[in-house]
Each structure stands twice: as C-alpha cells, then as structure tokens.
CSV table of C-alpha atoms and ligand atoms in Angstrom, one decimal:
chain,number,residue,atom,x,y,z
A,205,MET,CA,10.9,41.4,-10.1
A,206,LYS,CA,7.9,40.0,-8.3
A,207,VAL,CA,8.5,36.6,-6.7
A,208,GLN,CA,4.9,35.5,-7.0
A,209,THR,CA,4.7,36.2,-10.7
A,210,ILE,CA,8.0,34.4,-11.4
A,211,MET,CA,6.9,31.4,-9.2
A,212,ALA,CA,3.5,31.2,-10.9
A,213,ASP,CA,5.2,31.1,-14.3
A,214,LEU,CA,7.7,28.4,-13.1
A,215,GLU,CA,4.9,26.3,-11.5
A,216,ARG,CA,3.0,26.4,-14.9
A,217,LYS,CA,6.1,25.4,-16.8
A,218,HIS,CA,7.4,22.8,-14.4
A,219,PRO,CA,4.4,21.3,-12.7
A,220,GLY,CA,5.1,19.0,-9.8
A,221,GLU,CA,8.8,19.8,-9.5
A,222,SER,CA,8.4,20.5,-5.8
A,223,GLU,CA,12.1,20.5,-4.7
A,224,TYR,CA,13.2,22.7,-7.5
A,225,LEU,CA,10.3,25.2,-6.9
A,226,GLN,CA,11.1,25.2,-3.2
A,227,ALA,CA,14.8,26.0,-3.8
A,228,VAL,CA,14.0,28.7,-6.3
A,229,GLN,CA,11.4,30.3,-4.1
A,230,GLU,CA,13.8,30.5,-1.1
A,231,VAL,CA,16.5,32.2,-3.2
A,232,LEU,CA,14.0,34.7,-4.9
A,233,GLU,CA,12.5,35.7,-1.5
A,234,SER,CA,15.9,36.4,-0.1
A,235,ILE,CA,17.2,38.5,-3.1
A,236,GLU,CA,14.0,40.3,-4.0
A,237,GLU,CA,14.8,43.5,-2.2
A,238,VAL,CA,18.4,43.8,-3.4
A,239,TYR,CA,17.4,42.8,-7.0
A,240,ASN,CA,14.9,45.6,-7.2
A,241,LEU,CA,17.6,48.1,-6.4
A,242,HIS,CA,19.4,47.1,-9.6
A,243,PRO,CA,17.3,48.0,-12.7
A,244,GLU,CA,20.1,46.6,-14.9
A,245,PHE,CA,19.4,43.1,-13.5
A,246,GLU,CA,15.7,43.4,-14.3
A,247,LYS,CA,16.5,44.8,-17.8
A,248,ALA,CA,18.8,41.8,-18.6
A,249,LYS,CA,16.2,39.4,-17.2
A,250,ILE,CA,18.8,37.9,-14.9
A,251,VAL,CA,16.4,36.0,-12.7
A,252,GLU,CA,14.4,34.6,-15.6
A,253,ARG,CA,17.6,33.2,-17.2
A,254,MET,CA,19.2,32.1,-13.9
A,255,VAL,CA,16.3,29.8,-12.8
A,256,GLU,CA,16.5,27.7,-16.0
A,257,PRO,CA,19.4,25.2,-16.4
A,258,ASP,CA,21.7,25.9,-19.4
A,259,ARG,CA,20.9,22.3,-20.5
A,260,ILE,CA,19.8,18.9,-19.3
A,261,PHE,CA,21.1,15.6,-20.5
A,262,THR,CA,19.0,12.6,-19.8
A,263,PHE,CA,19.9,9.1,-20.9
A,264,ARG,CA,19.2,5.4,-20.5
A,265,VAL,CA,21.6,3.4,-18.5
A,266,THR,CA,21.3,-0.4,-19.1
A,267,TRP,CA,23.5,-2.9,-17.2
A,268,VAL,CA,23.4,-6.6,-16.2
A,269,ASP,CA,23.0,-7.6,-12.6
A,270,ASP,CA,24.7,-10.5,-10.8
A,271,ARG,CA,21.9,-12.9,-11.7
A,272,GLY,CA,22.4,-12.1,-15.4
A,273,GLU,CA,19.2,-10.0,-15.5
A,274,ILE,CA,19.1,-6.8,-17.6
A,275,GLN,CA,18.4,-3.6,-15.6
A,276,THR,CA,17.6,-0.2,-17.0
A,277,ASN,CA,17.9,3.1,-15.1
A,278,ILE,CA,17.7,6.7,-16.0
A,279,GLY,CA,20.8,8.9,-16.0
A,280,TYR,CA,21.0,12.7,-15.9
A,281,ARG,CA,23.4,15.6,-16.0
A,282,ILE,CA,22.1,19.1,-15.5
A,283,GLN,CA,24.6,21.8,-16.5
A,284,PHE,CA,22.9,24.7,-14.7
A,285,ASN,CA,25.1,27.8,-15.0
A,286,SER,CA,28.6,28.5,-16.3
A,287,ALA,CA,28.8,32.3,-15.6
A,288,ILE,CA,31.7,32.0,-13.2
A,289,GLY,CA,33.5,28.8,-14.4
A,290,PRO,CA,33.2,25.3,-15.8
A,291,TYR,CA,30.1,23.3,-14.6
A,292,LYS,CA,30.8,21.7,-11.3
A,293,GLY,CA,28.8,19.5,-8.9
A,294,GLY,CA,28.1,16.0,-7.7
A,295,ILE,CA,26.4,12.9,-8.9
A,296,ARG,CA,23.7,11.4,-6.8
A,297,PHE,CA,22.7,7.7,-7.0
A,298,HIS,CA,19.4,7.2,-5.1
A,299,LYS,CA,16.1,5.6,-6.0
A,300,ALA,CA,14.2,8.8,-5.6
A,301,VAL,CA,16.4,10.8,-8.1
A,302,ASN,CA,14.4,12.7,-10.7
A,303,VAL,CA,14.7,16.0,-12.7
A,304,SER,CA,13.1,18.1,-9.9
A,305,MET,CA,15.7,16.8,-7.4
A,306,LEU,CA,18.6,17.4,-9.6
A,307,LYS,CA,17.4,20.8,-10.8
A,308,PHE,CA,17.1,21.9,-7.1
A,309,LEU,CA,20.6,20.6,-6.4
A,310,GLY,CA,22.1,22.2,-9.6
A,311,PHE,CA,20.4,25.5,-8.8
A,312,GLU,CA,21.7,25.5,-5.2
A,313,GLN,CA,25.2,24.4,-6.4
A,314,THR,CA,25.4,27.5,-8.6
A,315,PHE,CA,25.2,29.8,-5.6
A,316,LYS,CA,27.2,27.6,-3.3
A,317,ASN,CA,30.1,27.4,-5.8
A,318,ALA,CA,29.9,31.2,-6.2
A,319,LEU,CA,30.3,31.5,-2.4
A,320,THR,CA,33.5,29.4,-2.4
A,321,THR,CA,35.6,32.2,-3.9
A,322,LEU,CA,36.7,29.7,-6.6
A,323,PRO,CA,35.8,29.9,-10.3
A,324,MET,CA,33.2,27.1,-10.7
A,325,GLY,CA,29.8,27.1,-12.4
A,326,GLY,CA,26.9,24.9,-11.1
A,327,ALA,CA,25.8,21.4,-12.2
A,328,LYS,CA,24.4,18.2,-10.8
A,329,GLY,CA,23.8,14.7,-12.1
A,330,GLY,CA,22.7,11.3,-11.0
A,331,SER,CA,20.5,8.3,-11.5
A,332,ASP,CA,17.5,6.6,-10.0
A,333,PHE,CA,19.9,3.6,-9.5
A,334,ASP,CA,19.5,2.3,-5.9
A,335,PRO,CA,22.9,1.2,-4.5
A,336,VAL,CA,21.3,-0.4,-1.5
A,337,GLY,CA,22.0,-4.2,-1.5
A,338,LYS,CA,24.1,-4.1,-4.7
A,339,SER,CA,27.4,-6.0,-4.9
A,340,ASP,CA,30.6,-4.3,-5.7
A,341,ALA,CA,30.6,-5.9,-9.2
A,342,GLU,CA,27.1,-4.5,-9.8
A,343,ILE,CA,28.1,-1.0,-8.6
A,344,MET,CA,31.1,-1.2,-11.0
A,345,ARG,CA,29.0,-2.3,-14.0
A,346,PHE,CA,26.4,0.4,-13.3
A,347,CYS,CA,29.1,3.2,-13.0
A,348,GLN,CA,30.7,2.0,-16.2
A,349,ALA,CA,27.4,2.0,-18.1
A,350,PHE,CA,26.5,5.5,-16.7
A,351,MET,CA,29.9,6.9,-17.8
A,352,TRP,CA,29.5,5.3,-21.3
A,353,GLU,CA,26.7,7.7,-21.9
A,354,LEU,CA,28.0,10.7,-20.0
A,355,TRP,CA,31.7,10.9,-21.0
A,356,ASN,CA,31.3,13.0,-24.1
A,357,ASN,CA,29.5,15.8,-22.3
A,358,ILE,CA,32.0,16.3,-19.5
A,359,GLY,CA,35.7,17.2,-19.3
A,360,PRO,CA,38.3,19.0,-17.1
A,361,ASP,CA,37.5,22.4,-18.6
A,362,THR,CA,33.8,21.9,-19.3
A,363,ASP,CA,32.1,19.9,-16.6
A,364,VAL,CA,33.7,18.2,-13.6
A,365,PRO,CA,31.4,15.8,-11.6
A,366,ALA,CA,32.1,14.5,-8.1
A,367,GLY,CA,30.3,12.5,-5.5
A,368,ASP,CA,27.0,13.1,-3.6
A,369,VAL,CA,24.6,10.8,-1.9
A,370,GLY,CA,25.4,7.2,-3.0
A,371,VAL,CA,28.5,8.2,-4.8
A,372,GLY,CA,31.9,8.0,-2.9
A,373,GLY,CA,35.5,7.2,-3.7
A,374,ARG,CA,34.7,3.7,-5.0
A,375,GLU,CA,32.1,5.0,-7.6
A,376,ILE,CA,34.3,7.9,-8.7
A,377,GLY,CA,37.1,5.3,-9.3
A,378,TYR,CA,34.9,3.2,-11.5
A,379,MET,CA,33.5,6.2,-13.4
A,380,TYR,CA,37.0,7.6,-13.9
A,381,GLY,CA,38.4,4.3,-15.2
A,382,MET,CA,35.6,4.2,-17.8
A,383,TYR,CA,36.1,7.9,-18.7
A,384,LYS,CA,39.7,7.4,-19.5
A,385,LYS,CA,39.0,4.3,-21.6
A,386,LEU,CA,36.4,6.1,-23.7
A,387,ALA,CA,38.0,9.6,-23.9
A,388,ARG,CA,41.6,8.4,-24.4
A,389,GLU,CA,42.4,11.4,-22.2
A,390,TYR,CA,44.5,10.9,-19.1
A,391,ASN,CA,44.2,14.3,-17.5
A,392,THR,CA,43.0,13.5,-14.0
A,393,GLY,CA,40.9,16.7,-13.8
A,394,VAL,CA,37.7,15.3,-15.1
A,395,LEU,CA,36.2,14.1,-11.8
A,396,THR,CA,36.9,15.1,-8.2
A,397,GLY,CA,36.9,13.0,-5.1
A,398,LYS,CA,39.5,10.7,-6.7
A,399,GLY,CA,41.7,8.3,-4.8
A,400,ILE,CA,44.8,9.8,-3.3
A,401,ASN,CA,47.2,7.9,-5.6
A,402,TRP,CA,45.5,9.0,-8.8
A,403,GLY,CA,44.9,12.7,-8.6
A,404,GLY,CA,42.8,13.0,-5.5
A,405,SER,CA,43.3,15.6,-2.9
A,406,LEU,CA,44.1,15.1,0.7
A,407,ILE,CA,41.2,16.2,3.0
A,408,ARG,CA,38.6,15.9,0.2
A,409,PRO,CA,36.8,13.0,1.9
A,410,GLU,CA,36.6,14.9,5.1
A,411,ALA,CA,36.0,18.4,3.6
A,412,THR,CA,32.2,18.7,3.6
A,413,GLY,CA,32.0,17.7,7.3
A,414,PHE,CA,35.1,19.6,8.4
A,415,GLY,CA,34.2,22.7,6.5
A,416,ALA,CA,30.7,22.6,8.1
A,417,LEU,CA,32.2,22.5,11.5
A,418,TYR,CA,34.6,25.4,10.7
A,419,PHE,CA,31.6,27.4,9.6
A,420,VAL,CA,29.7,26.5,12.8
A,421,GLU,CA,32.7,27.6,14.8
A,422,HIS,CA,32.6,31.0,13.2
A,423,MET,CA,28.8,31.3,13.8
A,424,LEU,CA,29.3,30.4,17.4
A,425,ALA,CA,32.2,32.7,17.9
A,426,LYS,CA,30.2,35.6,16.5
A,427,ALA,CA,27.5,34.8,19.0
A,428,GLY,CA,30.0,34.5,21.9
A,429,LYS,CA,29.5,30.8,22.2
A,430,SER,CA,31.8,27.7,21.9
A,431,ILE,CA,31.3,24.2,20.6
A,432,LYS,CA,33.5,22.8,23.3
A,433,GLY,CA,31.2,20.8,25.7
A,434,ALA,CA,28.1,21.2,23.4
A,435,THR,CA,26.0,18.2,22.5
A,436,VAL,CA,25.5,17.6,18.8
A,437,ALA,CA,22.8,15.5,17.0
A,438,ILE,CA,23.7,14.4,13.5
A,439,SER,CA,21.4,12.7,11.0
A,440,GLY,CA,22.8,10.1,8.6
A,441,PHE,CA,26.0,8.0,8.9
A,442,GLY,CA,27.6,8.4,5.5
A,443,ASN,CA,30.6,10.4,4.4
A,444,VAL,CA,29.3,13.8,5.3
A,445,ALA,CA,28.0,12.7,8.7
A,446,TRP,CA,31.3,11.0,9.4
A,447,GLY,CA,33.3,14.1,8.6
A,448,ALA,CA,31.0,16.3,10.8
A,449,ALA,CA,31.1,13.8,13.7
A,450,THR,CA,34.9,13.5,13.4
A,451,LYS,CA,35.5,17.3,13.5
A,452,ALA,CA,32.8,18.0,16.2
A,453,THR,CA,34.5,15.4,18.4
A,454,GLU,CA,37.9,16.8,17.8
A,455,LEU,CA,36.6,20.2,18.8
A,456,GLY,CA,35.4,18.9,22.1
A,457,ALA,CA,31.7,18.4,21.4
A,458,THR,CA,29.7,15.2,22.3
A,459,VAL,CA,28.0,13.6,19.3
A,460,VAL,CA,24.9,12.2,20.9
A,461,ALA,CA,23.0,11.0,17.8
A,462,ILE,CA,23.5,9.6,14.4
A,463,SER,CA,20.7,8.2,12.3
A,464,GLY,CA,19.6,6.2,9.3
A,465,PRO,CA,16.4,5.4,7.4
A,466,ASP,CA,15.7,2.7,10.1
A,467,GLY,CA,15.9,5.0,13.1
A,468,VAL,CA,18.3,6.9,15.4
A,469,VAL,CA,21.2,5.8,17.6
A,470,TYR,CA,21.3,7.6,20.9
A,471,ASN,CA,25.0,7.8,21.8
A,472,PRO,CA,25.2,9.7,25.1
A,473,ASN,CA,29.0,9.2,25.6
A,474,GLY,CA,29.9,10.6,22.2
A,475,MET,CA,32.3,9.2,19.6
A,476,THR,CA,35.5,7.3,19.9
A,477,GLN,CA,37.9,6.7,17.0
A,478,GLU,CA,36.6,3.1,16.8
A,479,LYS,CA,33.0,4.4,16.5
A,480,LEU,CA,34.0,6.9,13.8
A,481,ASP,CA,35.8,4.2,11.8
A,482,TYR,CA,32.7,2.0,12.2
A,483,MET,CA,30.5,4.6,10.6
A,484,LEU,CA,32.6,4.2,7.4
A,485,ALA,CA,32.3,0.4,7.6
A,486,LEU,CA,28.5,0.7,8.0
A,487,ARG,CA,28.3,2.9,4.9
A,488,ALA,CA,30.5,0.6,2.9
A,489,SER,CA,28.3,-2.4,3.7
A,490,ASN,CA,25.6,-0.9,1.4
A,491,ARG,CA,22.7,-1.9,3.7
A,492,ASN,CA,21.6,1.6,4.6
A,493,ILE,CA,20.8,0.8,8.2
A,494,VAL,CA,22.3,2.3,11.4
A,495,ALA,CA,21.0,-0.2,14.0
A,496,PRO,CA,24.2,-2.3,13.9
A,497,PHE,CA,26.1,0.6,15.5
A,498,ALA,CA,24.2,0.1,18.7
A,499,GLU,CA,24.8,-3.7,18.6
A,500,LYS,CA,28.5,-3.2,18.3
A,501,PHE,CA,28.8,-0.3,20.9
A,502,THR,CA,26.7,-1.2,23.9
A,503,ASP,CA,26.8,2.2,25.5
A,504,ALA,CA,24.6,3.4,22.5
A,505,THR,CA,20.9,2.6,22.1
A,506,PHE,CA,19.0,2.2,18.8
A,507,ILE,CA,15.5,3.7,18.7
A,508,PRO,CA,13.6,2.5,15.6
A,509,ASN,CA,11.7,4.8,13.4
A,510,LYS,CA,12.8,8.0,15.2
A,511,LYS,CA,14.8,10.9,13.8
A,512,ALA,CA,17.9,12.4,15.2
A,513,TRP,CA,15.8,15.4,16.1
A,514,SER,CA,14.1,13.5,18.9
A,515,ILE,CA,17.4,13.5,20.9
A,516,LYS,CA,18.0,16.5,23.2
A,517,CYS,CA,21.0,18.5,21.8
A,518,ASP,CA,22.5,21.9,21.7
A,519,ILE,CA,23.4,21.8,18.0
A,520,ALA,CA,21.5,20.0,15.2
A,521,LEU,CA,23.3,19.1,12.1
A,522,PRO,CA,21.2,17.5,9.3
A,523,CYS,CA,23.8,15.5,7.2
A,524,ALA,CA,21.6,13.2,5.1
A,525,PHE,CA,18.9,14.4,2.6
A,526,GLN,CA,16.8,17.3,1.6
A,527,ASN,CA,13.7,18.2,3.8
A,528,GLU,CA,14.9,15.8,6.5
A,529,LEU,CA,14.1,18.3,9.3
A,530,ASN,CA,10.5,19.6,9.2
A,531,GLY,CA,8.5,22.2,11.2
A,532,ASP,CA,7.5,19.7,13.9
A,533,ASP,CA,11.1,18.5,14.2
A,534,ALA,CA,12.2,22.1,14.6
A,535,ALA,CA,9.6,22.8,17.3
A,536,GLU,CA,10.8,19.6,19.1
A,537,LEU,CA,14.4,20.7,19.0
A,538,LEU,CA,13.6,24.2,20.3
A,539,ALA,CA,11.5,22.6,23.1
A,540,ASN,CA,14.6,20.5,24.0
A,541,GLY,CA,16.8,23.6,24.2
A,542,THR,CA,18.6,23.5,20.8
A,543,TRP,CA,20.3,26.8,20.1
A,544,CYS,CA,22.0,26.2,16.8
A,545,ALA,CA,21.0,24.3,13.6
A,546,ALA,CA,23.2,24.2,10.5
A,547,GLU,CA,22.3,22.4,7.3
A,548,VAL,CA,25.1,20.1,6.2
A,549,SER,CA,22.9,18.3,3.7
A,550,ASN,CA,21.5,20.3,0.8
A,551,MET,CA,18.2,22.0,1.7
A,552,GLY,CA,18.1,19.7,4.8
A,553,CYS,CA,15.3,21.8,6.4
A,554,THR,CA,11.8,22.5,5.1
A,555,PRO,CA,10.7,26.2,4.8
A,556,GLU,CA,8.6,25.7,7.9
A,557,ALA,CA,11.6,24.4,9.9
A,558,ILE,CA,13.7,27.4,8.8
A,559,ALA,CA,10.9,29.8,9.7
A,560,THR,CA,10.6,28.2,13.1
A,561,PHE,CA,14.3,28.6,13.8
A,562,GLN,CA,14.5,32.1,12.6
A,563,LYS,CA,11.4,33.2,14.5
A,564,ALA,CA,13.1,31.9,17.7
A,565,GLU,CA,16.2,33.8,16.5
A,566,ILE,CA,18.5,30.8,17.2
A,567,LEU,CA,21.6,30.4,15.1
A,568,PHE,CA,20.6,28.9,11.7
A,569,ALA,CA,22.6,28.6,8.5
A,570,PRO,CA,21.7,27.0,5.1
A,571,GLY,CA,23.5,24.2,3.3
A,572,LYS,CA,24.8,26.3,0.5
A,573,ALA,CA,27.0,28.1,3.0
A,574,VAL,CA,27.6,25.4,5.6
A,575,ASN,CA,28.5,22.5,3.3
A,576,ALA,CA,30.4,24.5,0.6
A,577,GLY,CA,33.7,23.1,2.0
A,578,GLY,CA,33.1,19.9,0.0
A,579,VAL,CA,32.9,21.5,-3.4
A,580,ALA,CA,35.5,24.1,-2.4
A,581,THR,CA,38.0,21.3,-1.8
A,582,SER,CA,36.9,19.8,-5.1
A,583,GLY,CA,38.0,23.1,-6.6
A,584,LEU,CA,41.3,22.8,-4.8
A,585,GLU,CA,41.6,19.2,-6.3
A,586,MET,CA,41.1,20.7,-9.7
A,587,THR,CA,43.8,23.3,-9.1
A,588,GLN,CA,46.3,20.6,-8.0
A,589,ASN,CA,45.4,18.5,-11.0
A,590,ALA,CA,45.9,21.5,-13.4
A,591,MET,CA,49.3,22.2,-11.8
A,592,HIS,CA,50.2,18.5,-11.7
A,593,ILE,CA,51.1,18.7,-8.0
A,594,SER,CA,49.6,17.7,-4.7
A,595,TRP,CA,49.5,19.8,-1.6
A,596,SER,CA,49.9,18.5,2.0
A,597,ALA,CA,46.9,17.9,4.2
A,598,ALA,CA,47.9,20.9,6.3
A,599,GLU,CA,47.9,23.1,3.2
A,600,VAL,CA,44.5,22.0,1.9
A,601,ASP,CA,43.1,22.3,5.4
A,602,SER,CA,44.3,25.8,5.8
A,603,LYS,CA,42.8,26.8,2.5
A,604,LEU,CA,39.6,25.2,3.6
A,605,HIS,CA,39.7,27.2,6.8
A,606,TYR,CA,40.2,30.4,4.9
A,607,ILE,CA,37.3,29.6,2.5
A,608,MET,CA,34.8,28.8,5.2
A,609,GLU,CA,35.8,32.0,7.1
A,610,SER,CA,35.2,34.1,4.0
A,611,ILE,CA,31.8,32.4,3.3
A,612,HIS,CA,30.8,33.2,6.9
A,613,ALA,CA,32.0,36.8,6.5
A,614,ALA,CA,29.9,37.1,3.2
A,615,CYS,CA,26.8,35.8,5.0
A,616,VAL,CA,27.3,38.3,7.9
A,617,LYS,CA,27.8,41.1,5.4
A,618,TYR,CA,24.6,40.5,3.5
A,619,GLY,CA,22.5,38.9,6.2
A,620,THR,CA,22.8,41.1,9.3
A,621,GLN,CA,19.4,42.5,10.3
A,622,PRO,CA,18.9,45.9,11.9
A,623,ASP,CA,18.5,44.2,15.3
A,624,GLY,CA,21.8,42.4,14.9
A,625,TYR,CA,20.4,38.9,14.2
A,626,VAL,CA,22.2,37.3,11.3
A,627,ASN,CA,19.9,35.8,8.7
A,628,TYR,CA,22.4,33.4,7.2
A,629,VAL,CA,19.9,32.3,4.6
A,630,LYS,CA,19.5,35.7,3.2
A,631,GLY,CA,23.2,36.5,3.5
A,632,ALA,CA,24.3,33.3,1.6
A,633,ASN,CA,21.6,33.8,-1.1
A,634,ILE,CA,22.4,37.4,-1.7
A,635,ALA,CA,26.2,36.9,-1.7
A,636,GLY,CA,26.1,34.0,-4.1
A,637,PHE,CA,23.5,35.7,-6.3
A,638,MET,CA,25.3,39.0,-6.7
A,639,LYS,CA,28.5,37.2,-8.0
A,640,VAL,CA,26.6,35.1,-10.5
A,641,ALA,CA,24.4,38.0,-11.6
A,642,GLN,CA,27.3,40.4,-12.2
A,643,ALA,CA,29.1,37.8,-14.2
A,644,MET,CA,26.0,37.1,-16.4
A,645,LEU,CA,25.5,40.8,-16.9
A,646,GLU,CA,29.1,41.4,-18.0
A,647,GLN,CA,28.9,38.5,-20.4
A,648,GLY,CA,25.9,39.8,-22.4
A,649,ILE,CA,22.8,38.0,-23.6
A,650,VAL,CA,23.9,34.4,-24.1
B,107,LIG,O1,26.5,19.1,-2.9
B,107,LIG,C1,27.8,19.2,-3.1
B,107,LIG,O2,28.3,20.3,-3.0
B,107,LIG,C2,28.5,18.0,-3.5
B,107,LIG,N1,27.9,16.9,-3.6
B,107,LIG,C3,30.0,18.1,-3.9
B,107,LIG,C4,30.1,18.6,-5.3
B,107,LIG,C5,31.6,18.6,-5.8
B,107,LIG,O3,31.7,18.9,-6.9
B,107,LIG,O4,32.5,18.3,-5.0
C-alpha cells in the first residue's frame, strides 16, 4: 500500500471532501508500516474497501417553522463499516454538515468503536439543520420529519444512532417518539442517549467527558504526572465540555477556560457546581454564545473573538468541533507552557497542530481514543436494552473506567516509539485498524 497513490485516487473520486480526505490520510500514514507487513491485507484490498462507506442515505427533510413557513433541509445517514457489529454512531445537526463532514466522522467512528472492545460497526448521520435560535416546537417538528425518512434504514440490530453536536437528550426523545410511531416497534434499543426513564443509561450524558478525563489520567500517570492542581482550558460549553469540566474539577484541576463561537471565558478560579449547572442552561438556551457565563459569574471575564487556546494552561482539551485547534494555536499553547493536549472533539486538531505537539514531544492523544467513552457507554446502553435491565451509575462508571484503561493500553502497545515517547495517534489508529481489518479478512469479499 502506498499512501500517496491511494490518496491521489480518493482525491480524484471525492474532490473537495477535505475533512474526509484529512481523516483518511491520518489513518493511512499511521498504519502504512504495519499494513505492509501483512500481504494478506494487500491481497484482500482491505484499505481500498475500508475507506469507502458501505452505503450513504441522503434525503430531503421538509418541515414547517413557527411562522408557518416551509423549510427544507438535507438529511444523511452514512453506514460506514459493519465488520465488527451493527452500525453505530451519532447524528449531528449543524449548518455546516455535508457529506465530507459525515464521511470523516463515520470513518473515525469505525476505528473508535473498534477500540471500545464492544461489537459496534461505524456510522454517522445528520443534517444541515441549524438548531441555533429554534424554538422547542421547531426542534420537535424537525426531528420528527428527519425520522420520518430515516426510520426504515435503522433498527436495534442494524443501525443505532445517538447524539452528536446539536443533538442531545431532547432531540433523541423526539426522534425516538417518531420512530416508535412509524415502526410500531417498542424495543428501546434503536437509539442511544435516551432519557433515563425510557431505556437510557445512567452516566451516558457524562460519559464522553468523564471517559476523556479517565484517559487523560492514564496518560498522565504513565508520564509520572498528575491532574491534581493542573490548569485546564476547554473549548465549547456543550454536553461534552460540561462532562469534561465536571470530571476535571472533581479530580482537582482548575478549569480556567470555556469558549463558544463568540469568544472565550477566562475563569481563573475554576468551576463550582453552580457554574457547571449553568453550562447546561446555556446550551439549552439554543443561542450558541458563551458570553452570558461571565455576566452571571463576575470572577470570570469574557474575551470576544478569542479561542480557549489563548489562555495559559497545563492541559488543553478541545471539546467542540473538528479542526478547532490549528498550528498557530498549538504554538501559542506550547509557548505558554502547555504539556498535555487531548482531543475530546472528533479530529479537534489540524494535522499541523498534531505535528507541532508531537515534535515538542508533549503528551497528545487523538479523539478516537480520548472520546471513545461516549460511544462505549452507548454500547453499554444497548446491552442494558437487550437484557431489559438497568445498571447502577457505579456499575456503568466502573465499566467505563475499564474500557478507557484498555484503550489507553492498546495505544501504548501499538504507539510506543523506540525512544519511549508514546505516539497515541499511531497507537490508536493501528489498534483500531487491526481489529476491523482482521474481521473484514475473516468475512471474505463482501
Ligand atoms: O462521536 C461520537 O462518538 C458520538 N457522537 C457518540 C456516538 C454514539 O453512538 O454514542
């Protein structure tokens, strides 16, 4: 396998799909060496098959807004790879959603899900619907219209969507309600991230952020460091940022920044329970701005049009969107003394940022390892649904701990360089790839 040849071919077939091409290139560069030691992979054209989704559904979603005007959006579901289990992955509602974005997310999801130790294939879906400024009734009508098209292509044993950017418990509820109505099927297993009284799992809302911090704890422990007393900058203020801020605070770190599209909040005294609760209220307000946080809590300062990475911190945690931390941001962080960066968002760092961190040999880990606790806990929700039981928060949390520990161990196994530095990007990509590739090989040419 030659990365350049495959990339040239993909660029020709999928021109302009920049996020997708970026995600594929990163994985191929990581696995090239290992792949070429396995002639059976080359013979079965594993890479050529793995980079293309199994299938893509795209559909029109028409709904009526509060003024009575008709709105049309585009909906998608990308079933990427089913080698190790039913399709599994979130749904993203964001105005910038397109095929490239969802293909990158579905591709990443395939390896991430493989890392979780659970039997889940990779998928992603979403719409260019923009939730910002929408009323609750509009959100409901959109979710219903979206599910009206999608329901026939998903199911508890075929494809299990969940939340992502712009899709939380409320949206999952509206989609689940419509799914039941259309499918006349009352098995709760078709979506994850459900409410706790109707098939949801305890700890699922917290799981992405909590799991990320468990992963960071393992990284730090391996390097002889501790999170206690460290300063942490977080981008975003949504569900993932909230979970990360909550656990970082509980572990004794000071969360000195959260951010939004409008700027950053410098929060030198760290989080309190009231502040953490307010993050959820801010998100639920659908305004997509973080400035009100500094109006409410006067020990915090809002700095417009600045990113979280302009705040001096020990640990940087991108928790918002892909490519939100670029090469210049990475250089600024390093100059300010940052010694650990972990992607909690999917592909939160650009290739330049990753190269900058790795060159400086600071601790760096990629989203598909760090944020896998979210989908892993979705997997635990599926298990509970299939068994018609619910586990206690402590039981789910202990399983999440175990999963994050094993993902960390897999990264160390495949990513440790001769000089002892752990290349977590390489480790995560190889570990995830090997599992999916072996499964594809064993299942023949399909
Ligand atoms: O990116 C992700 O892993 C998610 N949005 C969660 C997917 C899931 O199925 O829980």
